[in-house]
Coordinates of C-alpha atoms in Angstrom, one line a residue:
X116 CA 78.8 100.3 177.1
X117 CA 80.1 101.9 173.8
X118 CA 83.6 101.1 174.5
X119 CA 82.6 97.3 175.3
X120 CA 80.6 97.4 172.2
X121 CA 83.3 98.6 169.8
X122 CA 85.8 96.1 171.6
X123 CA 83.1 92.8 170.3
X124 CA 82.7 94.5 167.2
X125 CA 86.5 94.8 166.6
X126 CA 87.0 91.0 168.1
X127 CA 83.9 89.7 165.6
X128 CA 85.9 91.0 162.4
X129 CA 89.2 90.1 163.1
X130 CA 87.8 86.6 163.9
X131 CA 85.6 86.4 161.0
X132 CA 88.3 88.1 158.6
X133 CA 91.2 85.0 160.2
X134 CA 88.5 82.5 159.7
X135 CA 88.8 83.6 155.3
X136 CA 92.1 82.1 155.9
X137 CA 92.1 79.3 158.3
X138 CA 88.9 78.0 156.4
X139 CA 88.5 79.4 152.9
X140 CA 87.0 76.6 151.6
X141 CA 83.8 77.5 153.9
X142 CA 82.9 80.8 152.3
X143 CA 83.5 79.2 148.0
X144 CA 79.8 78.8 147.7
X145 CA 78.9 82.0 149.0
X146 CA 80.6 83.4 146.0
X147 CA 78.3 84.4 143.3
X148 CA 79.4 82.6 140.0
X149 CA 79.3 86.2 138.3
X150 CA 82.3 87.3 140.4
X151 CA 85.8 86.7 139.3
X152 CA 89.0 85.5 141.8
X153 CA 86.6 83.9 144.4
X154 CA 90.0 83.1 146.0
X155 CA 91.2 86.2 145.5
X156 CA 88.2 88.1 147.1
X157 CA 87.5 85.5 149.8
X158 CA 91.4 86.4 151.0
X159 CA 90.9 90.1 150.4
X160 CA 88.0 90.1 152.0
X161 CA 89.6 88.5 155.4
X162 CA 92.1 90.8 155.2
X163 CA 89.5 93.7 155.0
X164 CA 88.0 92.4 158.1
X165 CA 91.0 91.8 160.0
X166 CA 92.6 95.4 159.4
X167 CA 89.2 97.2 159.7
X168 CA 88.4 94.9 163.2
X169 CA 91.9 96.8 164.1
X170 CA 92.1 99.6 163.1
X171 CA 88.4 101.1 164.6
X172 CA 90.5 100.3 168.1
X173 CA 93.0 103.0 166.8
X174 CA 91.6 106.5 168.0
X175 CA 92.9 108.0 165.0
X176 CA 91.4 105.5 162.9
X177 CA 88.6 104.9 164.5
X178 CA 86.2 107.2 162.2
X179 CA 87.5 105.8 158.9
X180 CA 87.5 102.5 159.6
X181 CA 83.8 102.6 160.6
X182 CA 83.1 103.6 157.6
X183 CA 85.2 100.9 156.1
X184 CA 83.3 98.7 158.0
X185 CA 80.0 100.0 156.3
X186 CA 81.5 99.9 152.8
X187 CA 82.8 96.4 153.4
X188 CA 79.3 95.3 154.4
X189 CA 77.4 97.1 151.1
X190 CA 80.8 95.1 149.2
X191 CA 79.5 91.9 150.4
X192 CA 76.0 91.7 150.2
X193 CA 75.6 91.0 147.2
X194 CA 77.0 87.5 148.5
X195 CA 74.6 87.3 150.9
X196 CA 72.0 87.9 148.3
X197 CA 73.0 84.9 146.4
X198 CA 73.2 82.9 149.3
X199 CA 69.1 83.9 150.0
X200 CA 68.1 83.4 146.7
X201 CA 69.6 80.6 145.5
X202 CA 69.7 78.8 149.0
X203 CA 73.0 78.0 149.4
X204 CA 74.4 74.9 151.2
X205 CA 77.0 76.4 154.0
X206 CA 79.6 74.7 156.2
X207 CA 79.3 71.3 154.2
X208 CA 75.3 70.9 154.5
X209 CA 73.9 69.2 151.6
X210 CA 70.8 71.9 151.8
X211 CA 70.9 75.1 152.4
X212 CA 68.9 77.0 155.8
X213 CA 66.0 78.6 153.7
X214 CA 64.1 81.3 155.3
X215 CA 67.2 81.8 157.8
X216 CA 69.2 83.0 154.6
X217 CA 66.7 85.8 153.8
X218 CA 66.8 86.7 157.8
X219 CA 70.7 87.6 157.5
X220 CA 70.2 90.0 154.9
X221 CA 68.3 92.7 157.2
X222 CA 70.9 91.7 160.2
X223 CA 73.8 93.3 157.7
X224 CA 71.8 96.5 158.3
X225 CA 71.7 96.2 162.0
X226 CA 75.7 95.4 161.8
X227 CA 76.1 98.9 159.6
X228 CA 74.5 100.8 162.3
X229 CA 76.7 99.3 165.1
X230 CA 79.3 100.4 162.6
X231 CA 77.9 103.8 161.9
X232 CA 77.9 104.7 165.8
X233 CA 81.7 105.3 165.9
X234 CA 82.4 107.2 162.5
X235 CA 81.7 110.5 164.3
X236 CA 83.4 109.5 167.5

């Protein structure tokens, strides 16, 4: 079960980290305005996902990108937070989903702790 849960874990942030660059346009609002390079970060961000998504499938890597993993979620949720408080439209919506943004912000702790089970494999 571990294995098959660190395979969808690896699959879910290469996904997510390609989707930055098929459809960067997608995560623009979720960028607070305080943050500089929202292109920038978007891309780096991908990139982050994509490279961490791989490299937890790497034995030797395994432990450090966990961890990567973790930091890359405390990176972005400051995002998230903006997107709860200021209730962000997403994926072209004209409103944003209200009480469902303020949900995701406890499910980044459940996706550190998914993380956190392979960085003392």
């Amino acid at each position: 079960m571990k294995q098959a849960l660190l395979f969808l874990m690896a699959a879910f942030y290469v996904i997510a980290g390609a989707n930055h660059f098929a459809q960067p346009d997608v995560y623009m609002p979720m960028m607070p305005p305080y943050l500089p390079w929202h292109q920038a970060l978007i891309s780096l961000s991908g990139a982050a996902e994509i490279a961490l998504g791989i490299a937890v499938l790497v034995p030797s890597l395994r432990h450090v990108a966990a961890w990567g993993v973790i930091l890359l979620l405390i990176v972005i949720f400051p995002a998230n937070l903006h997107i709860a408080l200021y209730n962000v439209p997403l994926f072209g919506r004209t409103e944003g989903f209200g009480i469902w943004n303020w949900v995701r912000l406890p499910f980044q702790a459940v996706l550190m702790a998914w993380a956190w089970r392979y960085t003392h494999d």
